[in-house]
Amino acid sequence: MARWHTGIAALLVMVYHLPIIFGFHVPHAYLAVDLFFMLSGWVMAYSYEERIGQGMAFRQFALQRFARLYPLYGVALALGFSYALAKYLFGTPTTATLACIVPNSVMLPCMLDDTQNFPLNRPAWSIFVEVVINLGWYFVVRFGMRTMRWKFALHLGSVLLCWGTAYMVERFLRGYTPADVTEGLLRGLAGFSGGVLLFYCRKQAWILAYFAALSLAILLVFGLKGLSVELMLLAFVVMAFFPALLWLLAALRPAVLEGKISAFLGDISYAVYLLHVPLGLFLVNPLLRLVPGAGLAPTAIRAALFTGVLIAVCSLSYHRLEKPARRWLVARYGKPGRPMGAAAAP
């Protein structure tokens, strides 16, 4: 299945995080993160489950995930730290933000900052969730819990935990602050397990009825408690619309979405997701000076310039950083004589 939708989702998150450049943000574009988690489950099931079941060592699996995720993560973190350090020298940010480089450098959330667990690059919280779930999923598969019964049990359990928590706190779960790290893990687990289930049921249309039934049950329970219509709509998008979208795209495979542009969007999606915030921090003031004004025309020009620069940087990152670093790490630290397959995209 082409990964163009990961590129579109990453661009939506970009607009959501940078209203100062784009002049607006797409409401609830953060739901793209839940789509990423679902896609991750799909891709991991496709790329790794059979190999893990056949005895793939944890060291190999962890190395491939590290080689795929960390090189760009490290560069984006360094950019964010450089910006925060420069601001600190002029007396703007707190020392807690700078100190977060220590846990963040090993992909762990920082508990020192009051508002963000990854303050040096805000979107990175979902990469932490991705890593935790990937490592846990390896052992689930390795210990033989691979049947469809186990897959349904894992998904149902994660859905109950995720939306049960949303029921109790009466809002959509977050995951990006020190106070709600667990919420992010629950969002990730529900999406990831749903993606695994969708992959194995990609040729069975009845799986759409399963997701529809779950979403209707959630909406009914939320409605009986009198929770907000907004929360109910978000639940419908995550639990019904996203699964239906992925299943239909995989089943129909429209030719217009399978070409070079689609492949390109998929290739740069990870870089778009991780680089848009640090790049935006560095470029926002130069853009405002280069194209001053608050009208539609100057805003559109600034948005076009930033998007063009970001896409160029992300393409360069994919071809000059991500792919070479992945190959080098796997060749350098992989077991000699035993080839290791290409790592899955997030």
PDB file of C-alpha atoms in Angstrom, residues 107-327:
ATOM      1  CA  MET A 107      14.009   8.992  23.343  1.00  0.00           C
ATOM      2  CA  LEU A 108      12.613   9.272  26.873  1.00  0.00           C
ATOM      3  CA  PRO A 109      10.112  11.920  27.994  1.00  0.00           C
ATOM      4  CA  CYS A 110      11.356  14.793  30.123  1.00  0.00           C
ATOM      5  CA  MET A 111       9.588  15.406  33.421  1.00  0.00           C
ATOM      6  CA  LEU A 112      11.318  18.755  34.101  1.00  0.00           C
ATOM      7  CA  ASP A 113       9.366  20.955  31.702  1.00  0.00           C
ATOM      8  CA  ASP A 114       5.865  21.894  32.850  1.00  0.00           C
ATOM      9  CA  THR A 115       4.145  21.831  29.472  1.00  0.00           C
ATOM     10  CA  GLN A 116       5.974  19.410  27.152  1.00  0.00           C
ATOM     11  CA  ASN A 117       7.700  16.065  27.644  1.00  0.00           C
ATOM     12  CA  PHE A 118       9.703  16.683  24.454  1.00  0.00           C
ATOM     13  CA  PRO A 119      10.041  20.495  24.560  1.00  0.00           C
ATOM     14  CA  LEU A 120      13.018  20.590  22.186  1.00  0.00           C
ATOM     15  CA  ASN A 121      10.885  19.070  19.400  1.00  0.00           C
ATOM     16  CA  ARG A 122       7.235  18.725  20.348  1.00  0.00           C
ATOM     17  CA  PRO A 123       6.138  16.066  17.814  1.00  0.00           C
ATOM     18  CA  ALA A 124       8.790  13.653  19.138  1.00  0.00           C
ATOM     19  CA  TRP A 125       6.487  12.430  21.924  1.00  0.00           C
ATOM     20  CA  SER A 126       4.784  10.105  19.442  1.00  0.00           C
ATOM     21  CA  ILE A 127       8.149   8.622  18.416  1.00  0.00           C
ATOM     22  CA  PHE A 128       8.705   7.640  22.057  1.00  0.00           C
ATOM     23  CA  VAL A 129       5.295   5.951  22.020  1.00  0.00           C
ATOM     24  CA  GLU A 130       6.168   4.230  18.740  1.00  0.00           C
ATOM     25  CA  VAL A 131       9.408   2.832  20.181  1.00  0.00           C
ATOM     26  CA  VAL A 132       7.788   1.540  23.383  1.00  0.00           C
ATOM     27  CA  ILE A 133       4.978  -0.180  21.488  1.00  0.00           C
ATOM     28  CA  ASN A 134       7.322  -1.637  18.865  1.00  0.00           C
ATOM     29  CA  LEU A 135       9.520  -3.211  21.537  1.00  0.00           C
ATOM     30  CA  GLY A 136       6.550  -4.564  23.459  1.00  0.00           C
ATOM     31  CA  TRP A 137       4.978  -5.937  20.289  1.00  0.00           C
ATOM     32  CA  TYR A 138       8.171  -7.844  19.487  1.00  0.00           C
ATOM     33  CA  PHE A 139       7.793  -9.892  22.669  1.00  0.00           C
ATOM     34  CA  VAL A 140       4.070 -10.406  22.114  1.00  0.00           C
ATOM     35  CA  VAL A 141       4.843 -11.975  18.733  1.00  0.00           C
ATOM     36  CA  ARG A 142       7.975 -13.767  19.938  1.00  0.00           C
ATOM     37  CA  PHE A 143       6.073 -15.500  22.709  1.00  0.00           C
ATOM     38  CA  GLY A 144       3.612 -16.920  20.204  1.00  0.00           C
ATOM     39  CA  MET A 145       0.601 -14.640  20.662  1.00  0.00           C
ATOM     40  CA  ARG A 146       0.057 -14.405  16.907  1.00  0.00           C
ATOM     41  CA  THR A 147      -3.378 -15.915  16.335  1.00  0.00           C
ATOM     42  CA  MET A 148      -6.347 -13.786  15.301  1.00  0.00           C
ATOM     43  CA  ARG A 149      -7.870 -14.471  18.706  1.00  0.00           C
ATOM     44  CA  TRP A 150      -4.895 -12.785  20.347  1.00  0.00           C
ATOM     45  CA  LYS A 151      -5.030  -9.899  17.880  1.00  0.00           C
ATOM     46  CA  PHE A 152      -8.686  -9.237  18.620  1.00  0.00           C
ATOM     47  CA  ALA A 153      -8.091  -9.561  22.356  1.00  0.00           C
ATOM     48  CA  LEU A 154      -5.211  -7.070  22.246  1.00  0.00           C
ATOM     49  CA  HIS A 155      -7.210  -4.602  20.196  1.00  0.00           C
ATOM     50  CA  LEU A 156     -10.354  -4.852  22.304  1.00  0.00           C
ATOM     51  CA  GLY A 157      -8.348  -4.497  25.488  1.00  0.00           C
ATOM     52  CA  SER A 158      -6.465  -1.460  24.207  1.00  0.00           C
ATOM     53  CA  VAL A 159      -9.688   0.164  22.970  1.00  0.00           C
ATOM     54  CA  LEU A 160     -11.323  -0.331  26.369  1.00  0.00           C
ATOM     55  CA  LEU A 161      -8.315   1.193  28.136  1.00  0.00           C
ATOM     56  CA  CYS A 162      -7.983   4.108  25.702  1.00  0.00           C
ATOM     57  CA  TRP A 163     -11.597   5.158  25.437  1.00  0.00           C
ATOM     58  CA  GLY A 164     -12.375   4.147  29.012  1.00  0.00           C
ATOM     59  CA  THR A 165      -9.748   6.664  30.100  1.00  0.00           C
ATOM     60  CA  ALA A 166     -11.244   9.279  27.772  1.00  0.00           C
ATOM     61  CA  TYR A 167     -14.627   8.536  29.378  1.00  0.00           C
ATOM     62  CA  MET A 168     -13.201   9.181  32.844  1.00  0.00           C
ATOM     63  CA  VAL A 169     -11.281  12.377  32.006  1.00  0.00           C
ATOM     64  CA  GLU A 170     -14.082  13.551  29.682  1.00  0.00           C
ATOM     65  CA  ARG A 171     -11.784  14.636  26.855  1.00  0.00           C
ATOM     66  CA  PHE A 172      -9.693  13.282  24.017  1.00  0.00           C
ATOM     67  CA  LEU A 173      -6.448  11.805  25.292  1.00  0.00           C
ATOM     68  CA  ARG A 174      -3.216  13.728  24.860  1.00  0.00           C
ATOM     69  CA  GLY A 175       0.275  12.328  25.473  1.00  0.00           C
ATOM     70  CA  TYR A 176       2.603  15.277  24.983  1.00  0.00           C
ATOM     71  CA  THR A 177       2.946  16.583  28.578  1.00  0.00           C
ATOM     72  CA  PRO A 178       4.617  14.979  31.609  1.00  0.00           C
ATOM     73  CA  ALA A 179       1.202  14.545  33.225  1.00  0.00           C
ATOM     74  CA  ASP A 180      -0.285  12.465  30.420  1.00  0.00           C
ATOM     75  CA  VAL A 181       2.501  10.182  29.149  1.00  0.00           C
ATOM     76  CA  THR A 182       0.261   7.187  29.863  1.00  0.00           C
ATOM     77  CA  GLU A 183      -2.490   8.688  27.731  1.00  0.00           C
ATOM     78  CA  GLY A 184      -0.125   8.822  24.758  1.00  0.00           C
ATOM     79  CA  LEU A 185       0.805   5.171  25.244  1.00  0.00           C
ATOM     80  CA  LEU A 186      -2.883   4.212  25.312  1.00  0.00           C
ATOM     81  CA  ARG A 187      -3.553   6.160  22.103  1.00  0.00           C
ATOM     82  CA  GLY A 188      -0.588   4.483  20.461  1.00  0.00           C
ATOM     83  CA  LEU A 189      -1.547   0.980  21.561  1.00  0.00           C
ATOM     84  CA  ALA A 190      -5.142   1.330  20.374  1.00  0.00           C
ATOM     85  CA  GLY A 191      -4.041   2.640  16.976  1.00  0.00           C
ATOM     86  CA  PHE A 192      -1.167   0.193  16.528  1.00  0.00           C
ATOM     87  CA  SER A 193      -3.223  -2.891  17.453  1.00  0.00           C
ATOM     88  CA  GLY A 194      -5.969  -1.681  15.126  1.00  0.00           C
ATOM     89  CA  GLY A 195      -3.465  -1.398  12.281  1.00  0.00           C
ATOM     90  CA  VAL A 196      -2.184  -4.939  12.889  1.00  0.00           C
ATOM     91  CA  LEU A 197      -5.750  -6.225  12.845  1.00  0.00           C
ATOM     92  CA  LEU A 198      -6.574  -4.332   9.659  1.00  0.00           C
ATOM     93  CA  PHE A 199      -3.544  -5.755   7.884  1.00  0.00           C
ATOM     94  CA  TYR A 200      -4.556  -9.338   8.564  1.00  0.00           C
ATOM     95  CA  CYS A 201      -8.188  -8.627   7.657  1.00  0.00           C
ATOM     96  CA  ARG A 202      -7.386  -6.488   4.615  1.00  0.00           C
ATOM     97  CA  LYS A 203      -9.340  -8.855   2.333  1.00  0.00           C
ATOM     98  CA  GLN A 204     -12.349  -9.323   4.629  1.00  0.00           C
ATOM     99  CA  ALA A 205     -14.970  -6.582   4.409  1.00  0.00           C
ATOM    100  CA  TRP A 206     -16.593  -7.690   7.665  1.00  0.00           C
ATOM    101  CA  ILE A 207     -13.753  -6.052   9.607  1.00  0.00           C
ATOM    102  CA  LEU A 208     -15.367  -2.705   8.771  1.00  0.00           C
ATOM    103  CA  ALA A 209     -18.496  -3.845  10.609  1.00  0.00           C
ATOM    104  CA  TYR A 210     -16.320  -4.715  13.614  1.00  0.00           C
ATOM    105  CA  PHE A 211     -14.838  -1.222  13.771  1.00  0.00           C
ATOM    106  CA  ALA A 212     -18.229   0.359  13.121  1.00  0.00           C
ATOM    107  CA  ALA A 213     -19.756  -1.629  15.994  1.00  0.00           C
ATOM    108  CA  LEU A 214     -16.966  -0.550  18.330  1.00  0.00           C
ATOM    109  CA  SER A 215     -17.371   3.095  17.369  1.00  0.00           C
ATOM    110  CA  LEU A 216     -21.144   2.951  17.834  1.00  0.00           C
ATOM    111  CA  ALA A 217     -20.700   1.379  21.263  1.00  0.00           C
ATOM    112  CA  ILE A 218     -18.288   4.140  22.276  1.00  0.00           C
ATOM    113  CA  LEU A 219     -20.629   6.834  20.967  1.00  0.00           C
ATOM    114  CA  LEU A 220     -23.570   5.293  22.842  1.00  0.00           C
ATOM    115  CA  VAL A 221     -21.686   5.167  26.140  1.00  0.00           C
ATOM    116  CA  PHE A 222     -20.356   8.702  25.689  1.00  0.00           C
ATOM    117  CA  GLY A 223     -23.814   9.959  24.749  1.00  0.00           C
ATOM    118  CA  LEU A 224     -25.423   8.390  27.813  1.00  0.00           C
ATOM    119  CA  LYS A 225     -22.922  10.214  30.021  1.00  0.00           C
ATOM    120  CA  GLY A 226     -23.576  13.464  28.181  1.00  0.00           C
ATOM    121  CA  LEU A 227     -20.021  13.950  26.953  1.00  0.00           C
ATOM    122  CA  SER A 228     -19.341  16.617  24.350  1.00  0.00           C
ATOM    123  CA  VAL A 229     -20.344  16.183  20.731  1.00  0.00           C
ATOM    124  CA  GLU A 230     -16.785  17.155  19.795  1.00  0.00           C
ATOM    125  CA  LEU A 231     -15.320  14.208  21.714  1.00  0.00           C
ATOM    126  CA  MET A 232     -17.848  11.861  20.125  1.00  0.00           C
ATOM    127  CA  LEU A 233     -16.941  13.083  16.645  1.00  0.00           C
ATOM    128  CA  LEU A 234     -13.238  12.589  17.373  1.00  0.00           C
ATOM    129  CA  ALA A 235     -13.964   9.046  18.545  1.00  0.00           C
ATOM    130  CA  PHE A 236     -15.880   8.355  15.333  1.00  0.00           C
ATOM    131  CA  VAL A 237     -13.004   9.601  13.166  1.00  0.00           C
ATOM    132  CA  VAL A 238     -10.396   7.503  14.981  1.00  0.00           C
ATOM    133  CA  MET A 239     -12.457   4.346  15.465  1.00  0.00           C
ATOM    134  CA  ALA A 240     -14.532   4.242  12.275  1.00  0.00           C
ATOM    135  CA  PHE A 241     -13.301   6.640   9.588  1.00  0.00           C
ATOM    136  CA  PHE A 242      -9.564   5.909   9.768  1.00  0.00           C
ATOM    137  CA  PRO A 243      -9.959   2.096   9.687  1.00  0.00           C
ATOM    138  CA  ALA A 244     -12.418   2.341   6.787  1.00  0.00           C
ATOM    139  CA  LEU A 245     -10.073   4.683   4.908  1.00  0.00           C
ATOM    140  CA  LEU A 246      -7.066   2.370   5.256  1.00  0.00           C
ATOM    141  CA  TRP A 247      -9.047  -0.742   4.380  1.00  0.00           C
ATOM    142  CA  LEU A 248     -10.586   0.847   1.269  1.00  0.00           C
ATOM    143  CA  LEU A 249      -7.266   2.238   0.055  1.00  0.00           C
ATOM    144  CA  ALA A 250      -5.655  -1.173   0.434  1.00  0.00           C
ATOM    145  CA  ALA A 251      -8.573  -2.944  -1.257  1.00  0.00           C
ATOM    146  CA  LEU A 252      -9.067  -0.567  -4.173  1.00  0.00           C
ATOM    147  CA  ARG A 253      -5.468   0.652  -4.680  1.00  0.00           C
ATOM    148  CA  PRO A 254      -6.474   3.565  -6.975  1.00  0.00           C
ATOM    149  CA  ALA A 255      -3.838   4.052  -9.666  1.00  0.00           C
ATOM    150  CA  VAL A 256      -3.755   7.821  -9.164  1.00  0.00           C
ATOM    151  CA  LEU A 257      -2.460   7.219  -5.622  1.00  0.00           C
ATOM    152  CA  GLU A 258       0.206   4.668  -6.560  1.00  0.00           C
ATOM    153  CA  GLY A 259       2.578   6.813  -8.644  1.00  0.00           C
ATOM    154  CA  LYS A 260       5.874   8.611  -8.074  1.00  0.00           C
ATOM    155  CA  ILE A 261       4.314  11.567  -6.261  1.00  0.00           C
ATOM    156  CA  SER A 262       2.635   9.222  -3.794  1.00  0.00           C
ATOM    157  CA  ALA A 263       5.908   7.400  -3.201  1.00  0.00           C
ATOM    158  CA  PHE A 264       7.716  10.711  -2.725  1.00  0.00           C
ATOM    159  CA  LEU A 265       5.178  11.889  -0.135  1.00  0.00           C
ATOM    160  CA  GLY A 266       5.613   8.622   1.738  1.00  0.00           C
ATOM    161  CA  ASP A 267       9.399   8.884   1.617  1.00  0.00           C
ATOM    162  CA  ILE A 268       9.523  12.375   3.128  1.00  0.00           C
ATOM    163  CA  SER A 269       6.690  11.955   5.638  1.00  0.00           C
ATOM    164  CA  TYR A 270       8.920  11.077   8.598  1.00  0.00           C
ATOM    165  CA  ALA A 271      11.191  14.046   7.938  1.00  0.00           C
ATOM    166  CA  VAL A 272       8.222  16.403   7.493  1.00  0.00           C
ATOM    167  CA  TYR A 273       6.852  15.240  10.825  1.00  0.00           C
ATOM    168  CA  LEU A 274      10.100  15.652  12.770  1.00  0.00           C
ATOM    169  CA  LEU A 275      11.658  18.679  11.058  1.00  0.00           C
ATOM    170  CA  HIS A 276       8.762  21.095  10.604  1.00  0.00           C
ATOM    171  CA  VAL A 277       8.882  22.476  14.162  1.00  0.00           C
ATOM    172  CA  PRO A 278      12.665  23.063  14.491  1.00  0.00           C
ATOM    173  CA  LEU A 279      12.864  24.393  10.927  1.00  0.00           C
ATOM    174  CA  GLY A 280       9.890  26.646  11.603  1.00  0.00           C
ATOM    175  CA  LEU A 281      11.569  28.060  14.714  1.00  0.00           C
ATOM    176  CA  PHE A 282      14.635  29.027  12.696  1.00  0.00           C
ATOM    177  CA  LEU A 283      12.757  30.390   9.670  1.00  0.00           C
ATOM    178  CA  VAL A 284       9.716  32.180  11.060  1.00  0.00           C
ATOM    179  CA  ASN A 285      11.435  35.508  11.804  1.00  0.00           C
ATOM    180  CA  PRO A 286      13.421  35.621   8.525  1.00  0.00           C
ATOM    181  CA  LEU A 287      10.203  34.887   6.637  1.00  0.00           C
ATOM    182  CA  LEU A 288       8.321  37.648   8.470  1.00  0.00           C
ATOM    183  CA  ARG A 289      11.096  40.106   7.623  1.00  0.00           C
ATOM    184  CA  LEU A 290      11.374  38.935   4.037  1.00  0.00           C
ATOM    185  CA  VAL A 291       7.610  39.024   3.411  1.00  0.00           C
ATOM    186  CA  PRO A 292       6.046  41.438   5.932  1.00  0.00           C
ATOM    187  CA  GLY A 293       2.331  41.959   6.299  1.00  0.00           C
ATOM    188  CA  ALA A 294      -0.714  40.166   7.669  1.00  0.00           C
ATOM    189  CA  GLY A 295      -2.873  39.948   4.558  1.00  0.00           C
ATOM    190  CA  LEU A 296      -3.760  36.898   2.508  1.00  0.00           C
ATOM    191  CA  ALA A 297      -1.065  37.434  -0.142  1.00  0.00           C
ATOM    192  CA  PRO A 298       1.977  37.788   2.181  1.00  0.00           C
ATOM    193  CA  THR A 299       0.756  34.901   4.336  1.00  0.00           C
ATOM    194  CA  ALA A 300       0.354  32.678   1.276  1.00  0.00           C
ATOM    195  CA  ILE A 301       3.834  33.617   0.038  1.00  0.00           C
ATOM    196  CA  ARG A 302       5.402  32.840   3.424  1.00  0.00           C
ATOM    197  CA  ALA A 303       3.539  29.528   3.589  1.00  0.00           C
ATOM    198  CA  ALA A 304       4.633  28.570   0.059  1.00  0.00           C
ATOM    199  CA  LEU A 305       8.264  29.512   0.746  1.00  0.00           C
ATOM    200  CA  PHE A 306       8.382  27.553   3.994  1.00  0.00           C
ATOM    201  CA  THR A 307       6.669  24.508   2.508  1.00  0.00           C
ATOM    202  CA  GLY A 308       9.047  24.508  -0.452  1.00  0.00           C
ATOM    203  CA  VAL A 309      12.109  24.762   1.782  1.00  0.00           C
ATOM    204  CA  LEU A 310      10.787  22.062   4.113  1.00  0.00           C
ATOM    205  CA  ILE A 311      10.035  19.620   1.276  1.00  0.00           C
ATOM    206  CA  ALA A 312      13.495  20.209  -0.224  1.00  0.00           C
ATOM    207  CA  VAL A 313      15.177  19.666   3.142  1.00  0.00           C
ATOM    208  CA  CYS A 314      13.099  16.534   3.785  1.00  0.00           C
ATOM    209  CA  SER A 315      13.953  15.085   0.380  1.00  0.00           C
ATOM    210  CA  LEU A 316      17.626  15.751   1.070  1.00  0.00           C
ATOM    211  CA  SER A 317      17.237  14.165   4.498  1.00  0.00           C
ATOM    212  CA  TYR A 318      15.688  11.008   3.077  1.00  0.00           C
ATOM    213  CA  HIS A 319      18.342  10.473   0.404  1.00  0.00           C
ATOM    214  CA  ARG A 320      21.438  11.828   2.183  1.00  0.00           C
ATOM    215  CA  LEU A 321      20.764  11.037   5.835  1.00  0.00           C
ATOM    216  CA  GLU A 322      18.034   8.494   6.536  1.00  0.00           C
ATOM    217  CA  LYS A 323      18.786   5.869   3.874  1.00  0.00           C
ATOM    218  CA  PRO A 324      22.617   6.027   4.127  1.00  0.00           C
ATOM    219  CA  ALA A 325      22.533   6.049   7.953  1.00  0.00           C
ATOM    220  CA  ARG A 326      20.179   3.080   8.004  1.00  0.00           C
ATOM    221  CA  ARG A 327      22.366   1.090   5.632  1.00  0.00           C
TER     222      ARG A 327
END
